[in-house]
Amino acid sequence: MELSIETRCQHLADDNSKKNHYGSISFPIYQTATFAHPAVGESTGYDYSRLQNPTREHLEKVVASLEKGIDALGFSSGMAAIASLMEIFRPGDHLIVDADLYGGSIRLFNNISEKNGVEFTSVDCHKEDVEAFITDKTKAVFIETPTNPMMNVTDIAELAKVTKKHNILLIVDNTFLSPYFQNPLELGADVVVHSGTKFLGGHNDTIAGFLVTNDEAISEKLRFIIKTTGAGLAPFDSWLILRGIKTLAVRMERAQENAIKLAHWLEEQELVKKVIYPGLPSHPGHEIMKKQSRGFGAMLTFEVTSKEVALSILKNVKVVSFAESLGGTETLITYPTTQTHADVPKDIQLKNGITDCVLRMSVGIEHIDDIIADLENAFSNAK
Ligand SMILES: *Cc1c(COP(=O)(O)O)cnc(C)c1O
Protein backbone atom coordinates (compact mmCIF):
# COMPACT_ATOMS: atom_id res chain seq x y z
CA MET A 1 0.00 0.00 0.00
CA GLU A 2 1.32 3.45 -0.84
CA LEU A 3 2.04 5.65 2.15
CA SER A 4 -0.18 8.74 2.47
CA ILE A 5 1.29 12.14 1.66
CA GLU A 6 1.37 13.13 5.37
CA THR A 7 3.57 10.10 6.01
CA ARG A 8 5.70 10.61 2.91
CA CYS A 9 6.57 14.07 4.28
CA GLN A 10 8.28 12.16 7.14
CA HIS A 11 9.56 8.90 5.64
CA LEU A 12 10.45 7.55 2.24
CA ALA A 13 8.78 4.21 1.48
CA ASP A 14 12.18 2.59 0.83
CA ASP A 15 13.95 4.52 3.56
CA ASN A 16 17.36 3.04 4.23
CA SER A 17 18.67 6.32 5.53
CA LYS A 18 18.21 5.55 9.23
CA LYS A 19 20.04 2.28 8.83
CA ASN A 20 22.90 4.02 7.04
CA HIS A 21 23.22 6.93 9.46
CA TYR A 22 23.43 5.44 12.96
CA GLY A 23 19.64 5.58 13.35
CA SER A 24 19.65 9.34 12.92
CA ILE A 25 16.00 10.47 12.64
CA SER A 26 17.00 13.77 11.05
CA PHE A 27 18.88 13.21 7.79
CA PRO A 28 22.51 14.39 8.23
CA ILE A 29 23.89 17.45 6.48
CA TYR A 30 26.83 16.30 4.36
CA GLN A 31 28.64 19.60 4.40
CA THR A 32 31.39 18.54 2.03
CA ALA A 33 32.48 19.68 -1.42
CA THR A 34 34.13 16.42 -2.41
CA PHE A 35 34.37 12.69 -1.62
CA ALA A 36 37.41 10.40 -1.36
CA HIS A 37 37.63 7.43 -3.72
CA PRO A 38 38.74 3.99 -2.51
CA ALA A 39 40.71 3.42 -5.74
CA VAL A 40 40.76 4.34 -9.42
CA GLY A 41 37.41 3.49 -10.97
CA GLU A 42 35.77 3.08 -7.56
CA SER A 43 33.36 5.52 -5.95
CA THR A 44 31.28 5.70 -2.77
CA GLY A 45 28.46 6.79 -5.08
CA TYR A 46 29.38 10.45 -4.62
CA ASP A 47 32.28 12.27 -6.23
CA TYR A 48 31.77 16.01 -5.98
CA SER A 49 28.84 17.93 -4.50
CA ARG A 50 28.02 19.88 -7.68
CA LEU A 51 27.11 16.52 -9.23
CA GLN A 52 25.36 15.09 -6.20
CA ASN A 53 25.43 15.26 -2.42
CA PRO A 54 23.67 12.79 -0.09
CA THR A 55 21.57 15.46 1.64
CA ARG A 56 20.37 16.95 -1.64
CA GLU A 57 19.74 13.47 -3.02
CA HIS A 58 17.60 12.52 -0.04
CA LEU A 59 15.57 15.72 -0.43
CA GLU A 60 15.16 15.05 -4.16
CA LYS A 61 13.79 11.59 -3.42
CA VAL A 62 11.30 13.07 -0.96
CA VAL A 63 10.13 15.70 -3.46
CA ALA A 64 9.88 13.10 -6.26
CA SER A 65 7.74 10.98 -3.96
CA LEU A 66 5.45 13.90 -3.04
CA GLU A 67 4.97 14.84 -6.72
CA LYS A 68 4.69 11.21 -7.95
CA GLY A 69 7.67 11.66 -10.26
CA ILE A 70 10.48 9.27 -11.12
CA ASP A 71 13.04 12.00 -10.51
CA ALA A 72 13.30 15.40 -8.83
CA LEU A 73 16.25 17.80 -9.01
CA GLY A 74 17.02 20.36 -6.32
CA PHE A 75 18.20 23.80 -7.48
CA SER A 76 19.51 26.87 -5.67
CA SER A 77 16.25 28.76 -6.43
CA GLY A 78 13.00 28.42 -8.33
CA MET A 79 14.46 30.64 -11.03
CA ALA A 80 17.61 28.48 -11.26
CA ALA A 81 15.29 25.50 -11.80
CA ILE A 82 13.36 27.25 -14.59
CA ALA A 83 16.55 28.65 -16.19
CA SER A 84 18.04 25.14 -16.18
CA LEU A 85 14.86 23.73 -17.72
CA MET A 86 15.17 26.27 -20.55
CA GLU A 87 18.55 24.65 -21.39
CA ILE A 88 16.72 21.66 -22.88
CA PHE A 89 15.50 23.93 -25.71
CA ARG A 90 17.49 25.17 -28.73
CA PRO A 91 17.52 28.36 -30.80
CA GLY A 92 14.45 28.33 -33.03
CA ASP A 93 12.31 26.36 -30.57
CA HIS A 94 8.95 27.90 -29.70
CA LEU A 95 7.19 27.79 -26.34
CA ILE A 96 3.64 28.73 -25.44
CA VAL A 97 3.58 30.36 -22.00
CA ASP A 98 0.69 31.35 -19.80
CA ALA A 99 -0.08 35.08 -20.05
CA ASP A 100 -0.28 35.45 -16.26
CA LEU A 101 2.85 34.02 -14.62
CA TYR A 102 5.28 34.79 -11.81
CA GLY A 103 7.02 38.01 -12.95
CA GLY A 104 10.47 36.45 -12.65
CA SER A 105 9.54 33.74 -15.17
CA ILE A 106 8.34 36.36 -17.65
CA ARG A 107 11.58 38.33 -17.11
CA LEU A 108 13.66 35.19 -17.75
CA PHE A 109 11.78 34.28 -20.94
CA ASN A 110 11.80 37.83 -22.35
CA ASN A 111 15.38 38.76 -21.50
CA ILE A 112 17.49 35.62 -21.32
CA SER A 113 15.77 32.77 -23.16
CA GLU A 114 14.76 35.00 -26.08
CA LYS A 115 18.33 36.26 -26.45
CA ASN A 116 19.32 32.58 -26.68
CA GLY A 117 16.97 32.14 -29.64
CA VAL A 118 13.93 30.56 -27.99
CA GLU A 119 10.63 32.12 -29.06
CA PHE A 120 7.60 32.64 -26.86
CA THR A 121 3.92 33.21 -27.39
CA SER A 122 1.93 34.40 -24.44
CA VAL A 123 -1.52 32.77 -24.29
CA ASP A 124 -4.28 32.92 -21.69
CA CYS A 125 -4.23 29.17 -21.26
CA HIS A 126 -7.29 29.08 -19.00
CA LYS A 127 -9.55 30.57 -21.67
CA GLU A 128 -7.88 30.66 -25.10
CA ASP A 129 -7.58 27.70 -27.49
CA VAL A 130 -3.94 26.70 -26.89
CA GLU A 131 -3.91 24.28 -29.84
CA ALA A 132 -4.45 27.18 -32.26
CA PHE A 133 -1.05 28.62 -31.26
CA ILE A 134 0.96 25.41 -31.79
CA THR A 135 3.32 25.51 -34.78
CA ASP A 136 5.80 22.93 -36.06
CA LYS A 137 8.44 24.69 -33.92
CA THR A 138 6.48 24.47 -30.68
CA LYS A 139 8.21 22.29 -28.11
CA ALA A 140 6.34 22.99 -24.88
CA VAL A 141 3.51 24.73 -23.03
CA PHE A 142 4.43 26.34 -19.70
CA ILE A 143 1.64 27.16 -17.25
CA GLU A 144 0.86 27.96 -13.65
CA THR A 145 -2.47 26.96 -12.14
CA PRO A 146 -3.65 28.88 -10.23
CA THR A 147 -1.58 31.68 -11.78
CA ASN A 148 0.42 34.29 -9.92
CA PRO A 149 -1.18 36.68 -9.05
CA MET A 150 -4.58 36.55 -10.81
CA MET A 151 -5.41 32.98 -9.72
CA ASN A 152 -6.53 31.79 -13.18
CA VAL A 153 -7.19 28.06 -13.25
CA THR A 154 -6.37 25.84 -16.24
CA ASP A 155 -7.68 22.32 -16.65
CA ILE A 156 -4.38 20.38 -16.64
CA ALA A 157 -5.78 17.08 -17.97
CA GLU A 158 -7.56 18.81 -20.89
CA LEU A 159 -4.40 20.72 -21.82
CA ALA A 160 -2.33 17.52 -21.51
CA LYS A 161 -4.54 15.92 -24.19
CA VAL A 162 -3.50 18.72 -26.56
CA THR A 163 0.22 18.60 -25.72
CA LYS A 164 0.28 14.80 -26.00
CA LYS A 165 -1.50 14.90 -29.37
CA HIS A 166 1.22 17.25 -30.68
CA ASN A 167 4.01 15.41 -28.87
CA ILE A 168 5.17 18.49 -26.97
CA LEU A 169 5.90 18.98 -23.27
CA LEU A 170 3.48 20.27 -20.69
CA ILE A 171 5.33 22.09 -17.90
CA VAL A 172 3.37 23.11 -14.80
CA ASP A 173 4.69 25.45 -12.12
CA ASN A 174 2.95 23.96 -9.06
CA THR A 175 4.36 26.42 -6.50
CA PHE A 176 1.01 27.91 -5.45
CA LEU A 177 -0.65 24.66 -4.36
CA SER A 178 2.37 22.52 -3.45
CA PRO A 179 2.29 18.75 -3.96
CA TYR A 180 0.05 18.50 -0.92
CA PHE A 181 -2.90 19.85 -2.91
CA GLN A 182 -2.06 19.07 -6.54
CA ASN A 183 0.03 16.58 -8.55
CA PRO A 184 0.23 17.74 -12.19
CA LEU A 185 2.26 14.70 -13.34
CA GLU A 186 -0.71 12.49 -12.51
CA LEU A 187 -2.88 14.73 -14.68
CA GLY A 188 -0.57 14.38 -17.70
CA ALA A 189 2.11 17.04 -17.21
CA ASP A 190 5.69 16.11 -18.15
CA VAL A 191 7.62 18.45 -15.87
CA VAL A 192 6.60 20.09 -12.59
CA VAL A 193 8.38 23.22 -11.39
CA HIS A 194 8.54 24.40 -7.78
CA SER A 195 9.91 27.38 -6.03
CA GLY A 196 10.92 25.41 -2.94
CA THR A 197 11.31 28.78 -1.24
CA LYS A 198 7.54 28.87 -0.85
CA PHE A 199 5.27 26.17 0.63
CA LEU A 200 7.81 23.31 0.51
CA GLY A 201 10.32 25.21 2.64
CA GLY A 202 7.45 26.97 4.35
CA HIS A 203 9.30 29.25 6.78
CA ASN A 204 10.41 32.22 4.68
CA ASP A 205 14.02 31.33 5.49
CA THR A 206 15.50 29.46 2.48
CA ILE A 207 15.69 29.91 -1.30
CA ALA A 208 15.31 26.69 -3.32
CA GLY A 209 13.77 25.26 -6.50
CA PHE A 210 12.79 21.90 -8.01
CA LEU A 211 12.10 20.22 -11.32
CA VAL A 212 10.21 16.94 -11.16
CA THR A 213 9.51 14.59 -14.06
CA ASN A 214 8.18 11.13 -14.79
CA ASP A 215 10.06 10.82 -18.08
CA GLU A 216 13.43 9.01 -18.16
CA ALA A 217 14.76 10.95 -21.13
CA ILE A 218 13.93 14.34 -19.58
CA SER A 219 15.44 13.26 -16.27
CA GLU A 220 18.65 12.29 -18.04
CA LYS A 221 18.85 15.65 -19.85
CA LEU A 222 18.21 17.58 -16.62
CA ARG A 223 20.82 15.56 -14.70
CA PHE A 224 23.36 16.48 -17.37
CA ILE A 225 22.37 20.16 -17.14
CA ILE A 226 22.52 20.37 -13.32
CA LYS A 227 25.97 18.79 -13.17
CA THR A 228 27.28 20.91 -16.05
CA THR A 229 25.84 24.32 -15.19
CA GLY A 230 26.03 23.84 -11.43
CA ALA A 231 22.91 25.39 -9.91
CA GLY A 232 22.30 22.52 -7.48
CA LEU A 233 20.95 23.21 -3.99
CA ALA A 234 23.58 23.35 -1.20
CA PRO A 235 23.59 20.67 1.56
CA PHE A 236 22.47 22.93 4.40
CA ASP A 237 19.68 24.48 2.35
CA SER A 238 18.62 20.98 1.29
CA TRP A 239 18.32 20.08 4.95
CA LEU A 240 16.25 23.20 5.71
CA ILE A 241 13.79 22.26 2.96
CA LEU A 242 13.67 18.66 4.26
CA ARG A 243 12.78 20.04 7.66
CA GLY A 244 10.16 22.35 6.18
CA ILE A 245 8.52 19.45 4.34
CA LYS A 246 7.99 17.55 7.62
CA THR A 247 5.15 19.98 8.46
CA LEU A 248 3.87 20.56 4.91
CA ALA A 249 0.55 18.79 5.50
CA VAL A 250 -0.37 20.54 8.75
CA ARG A 251 0.77 23.92 7.46
CA MET A 252 -1.21 23.61 4.22
CA GLU A 253 -4.39 22.58 6.05
CA ARG A 254 -4.18 25.38 8.56
CA ALA A 255 -3.19 28.05 6.04
CA GLN A 256 -6.04 27.02 3.74
CA GLU A 257 -8.53 27.13 6.61
CA ASN A 258 -7.39 30.69 7.36
CA ALA A 259 -7.51 31.64 3.67
CA ILE A 260 -11.13 30.52 3.31
CA LYS A 261 -12.16 32.54 6.37
CA LEU A 262 -10.21 35.55 5.16
CA ALA A 263 -11.71 35.34 1.65
CA HIS A 264 -15.23 35.42 3.14
CA TRP A 265 -14.33 38.32 5.40
CA LEU A 266 -12.79 40.30 2.53
CA GLU A 267 -15.93 39.76 0.44
CA GLU A 268 -17.90 41.71 3.08
CA GLN A 269 -15.62 44.75 3.07
CA GLU A 270 -16.85 47.98 1.52
CA LEU A 271 -13.38 48.89 0.27
CA VAL A 272 -12.96 45.53 -1.52
CA LYS A 273 -14.29 45.35 -5.06
CA LYS A 274 -13.39 41.75 -5.79
CA VAL A 275 -11.91 38.71 -4.03
CA ILE A 276 -10.15 36.18 -6.25
CA TYR A 277 -9.79 32.89 -4.40
CA PRO A 278 -10.46 29.58 -6.16
CA GLY A 279 -12.03 28.20 -2.99
CA LEU A 280 -14.96 30.57 -3.45
CA PRO A 281 -17.78 29.05 -5.53
CA SER A 282 -17.91 32.37 -7.45
CA HIS A 283 -14.38 31.75 -8.84
CA PRO A 284 -14.60 30.61 -12.50
CA GLY A 285 -12.01 27.88 -11.85
CA HIS A 286 -13.71 26.49 -8.74
CA GLU A 287 -15.18 23.37 -10.39
CA ILE A 288 -11.93 22.55 -12.25
CA MET A 289 -10.03 22.86 -8.97
CA LYS A 290 -12.45 20.44 -7.30
CA LYS A 291 -11.69 17.95 -10.06
CA GLN A 292 -7.90 18.30 -10.29
CA SER A 293 -6.70 19.29 -6.82
CA ARG A 294 -7.31 18.27 -3.23
CA GLY A 295 -7.65 21.83 -1.97
CA PHE A 296 -7.63 25.47 -2.96
CA GLY A 297 -4.47 26.61 -1.23
CA ALA A 298 -3.67 29.67 0.83
CA MET A 299 -3.05 32.31 -1.85
CA LEU A 300 -5.64 34.94 -2.58
CA THR A 301 -5.80 38.17 -4.51
CA PHE A 302 -8.17 41.05 -3.97
CA GLU A 303 -8.95 44.34 -5.59
CA VAL A 304 -9.65 47.46 -3.54
CA THR A 305 -11.57 50.57 -4.58
CA SER A 306 -8.52 52.79 -5.22
CA LYS A 307 -4.76 52.97 -5.31
CA GLU A 308 -4.81 55.15 -2.17
CA VAL A 309 -6.68 52.42 -0.29
CA ALA A 310 -4.11 49.83 -1.42
CA LEU A 311 -1.18 51.99 -0.30
CA SER A 312 -2.82 52.76 3.03
CA ILE A 313 -3.43 49.06 3.76
CA LEU A 314 0.22 48.25 2.96
CA LYS A 315 1.35 51.04 5.28
CA ASN A 316 -0.89 50.11 8.19
CA VAL A 317 -0.64 46.31 8.52
CA LYS A 318 1.30 45.16 11.59
CA VAL A 319 0.67 41.43 12.13
CA VAL A 320 0.70 40.89 8.38
CA SER A 321 4.00 41.85 6.71
CA PHE A 322 4.20 43.85 3.51
CA ALA A 323 6.77 41.66 1.74
CA GLU A 324 7.42 39.69 -1.40
CA SER A 325 7.33 35.90 -1.41
CA LEU A 326 4.68 33.47 -0.20
CA GLY A 327 4.08 30.06 1.27
CA GLY A 328 5.57 30.63 4.72
CA THR A 329 4.00 30.35 8.15
CA GLU A 330 3.75 34.16 8.37
CA THR A 331 1.02 36.01 6.46
CA LEU A 332 2.45 38.29 3.78
CA ILE A 333 0.78 40.93 1.65
CA THR A 334 2.30 41.86 -1.71
CA TYR A 335 1.75 44.65 -4.20
CA PRO A 336 2.31 42.85 -7.54
CA THR A 337 2.47 46.00 -9.68
CA THR A 338 5.64 47.29 -7.96
CA GLN A 339 6.99 44.02 -6.49
CA THR A 340 6.67 40.53 -7.98
CA HIS A 341 5.55 41.81 -11.38
CA ALA A 342 7.46 45.11 -11.56
CA ASP A 343 9.44 43.98 -14.61
CA VAL A 344 6.35 42.93 -16.54
CA PRO A 345 5.55 45.79 -18.98
CA LYS A 346 2.68 47.95 -17.74
CA ASP A 347 0.40 47.19 -20.73
CA ILE A 348 0.77 43.45 -20.10
CA GLN A 349 0.17 43.93 -16.38
CA LEU A 350 -3.06 45.77 -17.17
CA LYS A 351 -4.13 43.21 -19.78
CA ASN A 352 -3.76 40.54 -17.10
CA GLY A 353 -5.71 42.63 -14.59
CA ILE A 354 -2.75 43.67 -12.42
CA THR A 355 -3.83 47.22 -11.62
CA ASP A 356 -2.57 49.41 -8.77
CA CYS A 357 -5.67 48.34 -6.81
CA VAL A 358 -4.62 44.66 -6.75
CA LEU A 359 -3.13 43.11 -3.61
CA ARG A 360 -1.98 39.52 -3.16
CA MET A 361 -1.94 37.66 0.13
CA SER A 362 -0.13 34.55 1.21
CA VAL A 363 -2.11 33.46 4.22
CA GLY A 364 -0.06 32.01 7.07
CA ILE A 365 -0.86 29.96 10.12
CA GLU A 366 -1.34 32.69 12.74
CA HIS A 367 -4.70 32.80 14.52
CA ILE A 368 -7.21 34.01 11.93
CA ASP A 369 -8.73 36.49 14.41
CA ASP A 370 -5.41 38.31 14.64
CA ILE A 371 -5.03 38.46 10.85
CA ILE A 372 -8.56 39.82 10.45
CA ALA A 373 -8.17 42.32 13.32
CA ASP A 374 -4.96 43.58 11.74
CA LEU A 375 -6.62 44.05 8.36
CA GLU A 376 -9.68 45.59 9.98
CA ASN A 377 -7.42 48.21 11.53
CA ALA A 378 -5.56 48.77 8.24
CA PHE A 379 -8.87 49.11 6.36
CA SER A 380 -10.23 51.61 8.88
CA ASN A 381 -7.10 53.73 8.44
CA ALA A 382 -7.74 53.67 4.68
CA LYS A 383 -11.22 55.19 4.90
C1 LIG B 1 8.69 32.57 -6.32
C2 LIG B 1 8.24 31.89 -7.55
C3 LIG B 1 9.15 31.44 -8.51
C4 LIG B 1 10.64 31.72 -8.39
O1 LIG B 1 11.21 31.04 -7.32
P1 LIG B 1 12.49 31.59 -6.48
O2 LIG B 1 12.69 30.51 -5.48
O3 LIG B 1 12.09 32.90 -5.89
O4 LIG B 1 13.60 31.72 -7.44
C5 LIG B 1 8.67 30.74 -9.60
N1 LIG B 1 7.36 30.52 -9.75
C6 LIG B 1 6.45 30.94 -8.86
C7 LIG B 1 5.00 30.66 -9.08
C8 LIG B 1 6.85 31.64 -7.74
O5 LIG B 1 5.94 32.07 -6.85
PDB file of N, CA and C in Angstrom, residues 5 18 26 39-40 45 80 85 121 131 155 157 163 197 214 218 231 252 261 282 293 295 316 333 360 367 372 380:
ATOM      1  N   ILE A   5       0.363  11.010   1.849  1.00  0.00           N
ATOM      2  CA  ILE A   5       1.292  12.143   1.662  1.00  0.00           C
ATOM      3  C   ILE A   5       1.785  12.674   3.010  1.00  0.00           C
ATOM      4  N   LYS A  18      17.949   5.700   7.789  1.00  0.00           N
ATOM      5  CA  LYS A  18      18.212   5.547   9.227  1.00  0.00           C
ATOM      6  C   LYS A  18      19.237   4.459   9.474  1.00  0.00           C
ATOM      7  N   SER A  26      16.838  12.641  11.966  1.00  0.00           N
ATOM      8  CA  SER A  26      17.000  13.766  11.050  1.00  0.00           C
ATOM      9  C   SER A  26      18.118  13.410  10.078  1.00  0.00           C
ATOM     10  N   ALA A  39      39.666   3.735  -4.762  1.00  0.00           N
ATOM     11  CA  ALA A  39      40.711   3.415  -5.745  1.00  0.00           C
ATOM     12  C   ALA A  39      40.248   3.939  -7.097  1.00  0.00           C
ATOM     13  N   VAL A  40      41.137   3.885  -8.077  1.00  0.00           N
ATOM     14  CA  VAL A  40      40.757   4.342  -9.422  1.00  0.00           C
ATOM     15  C   VAL A  40      39.585   3.509  -9.929  1.00  0.00           C
ATOM     16  N   GLY A  45      29.760   6.401  -4.534  1.00  0.00           N
ATOM     17  CA  GLY A  45      28.463   6.789  -5.076  1.00  0.00           C
ATOM     18  C   GLY A  45      28.384   8.311  -5.202  1.00  0.00           C
ATOM     19  N   ALA A  80      16.520  29.334 -10.755  1.00  0.00           N
ATOM     20  CA  ALA A  80      17.613  28.476 -11.257  1.00  0.00           C
ATOM     21  C   ALA A  80      17.018  27.207 -11.868  1.00  0.00           C
ATOM     22  N   LEU A  85      15.832  24.422 -16.843  1.00  0.00           N
ATOM     23  CA  LEU A  85      14.864  23.734 -17.716  1.00  0.00           C
ATOM     24  C   LEU A  85      14.912  24.321 -19.128  1.00  0.00           C
ATOM     25  N   THR A 121       5.224  32.594 -27.161  1.00  0.00           N
ATOM     26  CA  THR A 121       3.925  33.215 -27.394  1.00  0.00           C
ATOM     27  C   THR A 121       3.156  33.145 -26.089  1.00  0.00           C
ATOM     28  N   GLU A 131      -4.276  25.050 -28.638  1.00  0.00           N
ATOM     29  CA  GLU A 131      -3.909  24.283 -29.836  1.00  0.00           C
ATOM     30  C   GLU A 131      -3.723  25.199 -31.055  1.00  0.00           C
ATOM     31  N   ASP A 155      -7.409  23.750 -16.786  1.00  0.00           N
ATOM     32  CA  ASP A 155      -7.676  22.315 -16.655  1.00  0.00           C
ATOM     33  C   ASP A 155      -6.448  21.558 -17.185  1.00  0.00           C
ATOM     34  N   ALA A 157      -5.560  18.317 -17.191  1.00  0.00           N
ATOM     35  CA  ALA A 157      -5.784  17.080 -17.967  1.00  0.00           C
ATOM     36  C   ALA A 157      -6.240  17.400 -19.395  1.00  0.00           C
ATOM     37  N   THR A 163      -1.247  18.682 -25.609  1.00  0.00           N
ATOM     38  CA  THR A 163       0.219  18.595 -25.718  1.00  0.00           C
ATOM     39  C   THR A 163       0.644  17.184 -26.130  1.00  0.00           C
ATOM     40  N   THR A 197      11.305  27.653  -2.171  1.00  0.00           N
ATOM     41  CA  THR A 197      11.314  28.777  -1.237  1.00  0.00           C
ATOM     42  C   THR A 197       9.946  28.944  -0.569  1.00  0.00           C
ATOM     43  N   ASN A 214       8.380  12.582 -14.784  1.00  0.00           N
ATOM     44  CA  ASN A 214       8.179  11.125 -14.792  1.00  0.00           C
ATOM     45  C   ASN A 214       8.653  10.533 -16.113  1.00  0.00           C
ATOM     46  N   ILE A 218      13.832  12.961 -20.111  1.00  0.00           N
ATOM     47  CA  ILE A 218      13.927  14.336 -19.583  1.00  0.00           C
ATOM     48  C   ILE A 218      14.813  14.348 -18.341  1.00  0.00           C
ATOM     49  N   ALA A 231      23.807  24.609 -10.768  1.00  0.00           N
ATOM     50  CA  ALA A 231      22.911  25.390  -9.910  1.00  0.00           C
ATOM     51  C   ALA A 231      22.234  24.525  -8.841  1.00  0.00           C
ATOM     52  N   MET A 252      -0.297  23.353   5.343  1.00  0.00           N
ATOM     53  CA  MET A 252      -1.212  23.612   4.223  1.00  0.00           C
ATOM     54  C   MET A 252      -2.662  23.612   4.692  1.00  0.00           C
ATOM     55  N   LYS A 261     -11.514  31.580   5.470  1.00  0.00           N
ATOM     56  CA  LYS A 261     -12.164  32.539   6.370  1.00  0.00           C
ATOM     57  C   LYS A 261     -11.855  33.973   5.936  1.00  0.00           C
ATOM     58  N   SER A 282     -17.779  31.356  -6.388  1.00  0.00           N
ATOM     59  CA  SER A 282     -17.906  32.366  -7.445  1.00  0.00           C
ATOM     60  C   SER A 282     -16.690  32.380  -8.386  1.00  0.00           C
ATOM     61  N   SER A 293      -7.552  19.101  -7.998  1.00  0.00           N
ATOM     62  CA  SER A 293      -6.700  19.289  -6.824  1.00  0.00           C
ATOM     63  C   SER A 293      -7.451  18.866  -5.566  1.00  0.00           C
ATOM     64  N   GLY A 295      -7.397  20.649  -2.790  1.00  0.00           N
ATOM     65  CA  GLY A 295      -7.652  21.826  -1.971  1.00  0.00           C
ATOM     66  C   GLY A 295      -7.476  23.062  -2.828  1.00  0.00           C
ATOM     67  N   ASN A 316      -0.329  50.239   6.845  1.00  0.00           N
ATOM     68  CA  ASN A 316      -0.888  50.108   8.188  1.00  0.00           C
ATOM     69  C   ASN A 316      -0.959  48.684   8.754  1.00  0.00           C
ATOM     70  N   ILE A 333       1.581  40.225   2.650  1.00  0.00           N
ATOM     71  CA  ILE A 333       0.778  40.926   1.647  1.00  0.00           C
ATOM     72  C   ILE A 333       1.735  41.571   0.655  1.00  0.00           C
ATOM     73  N   ARG A 360      -2.038  40.979  -3.238  1.00  0.00           N
ATOM     74  CA  ARG A 360      -1.982  39.516  -3.156  1.00  0.00           C
ATOM     75  C   ARG A 360      -1.617  39.116  -1.741  1.00  0.00           C
ATOM     76  N   HIS A 367      -3.270  32.914  14.232  1.00  0.00           N
ATOM     77  CA  HIS A 367      -4.704  32.803  14.517  1.00  0.00           C
ATOM     78  C   HIS A 367      -5.453  33.734  13.570  1.00  0.00           C
ATOM     79  N   ILE A 372      -7.393  38.999  10.806  1.00  0.00           N
ATOM     80  CA  ILE A 372      -8.559  39.819  10.452  1.00  0.00           C
ATOM     81  C   ILE A 372      -8.547  41.139  11.234  1.00  0.00           C
ATOM     82  N   SER A 380      -9.590  50.428   8.295  1.00  0.00           N
ATOM     83  CA  SER A 380     -10.234  51.610   8.884  1.00  0.00           C
ATOM     84  C   SER A 380      -9.333  52.835   8.724  1.00  0.00           C
TER      85      SER A 380
END
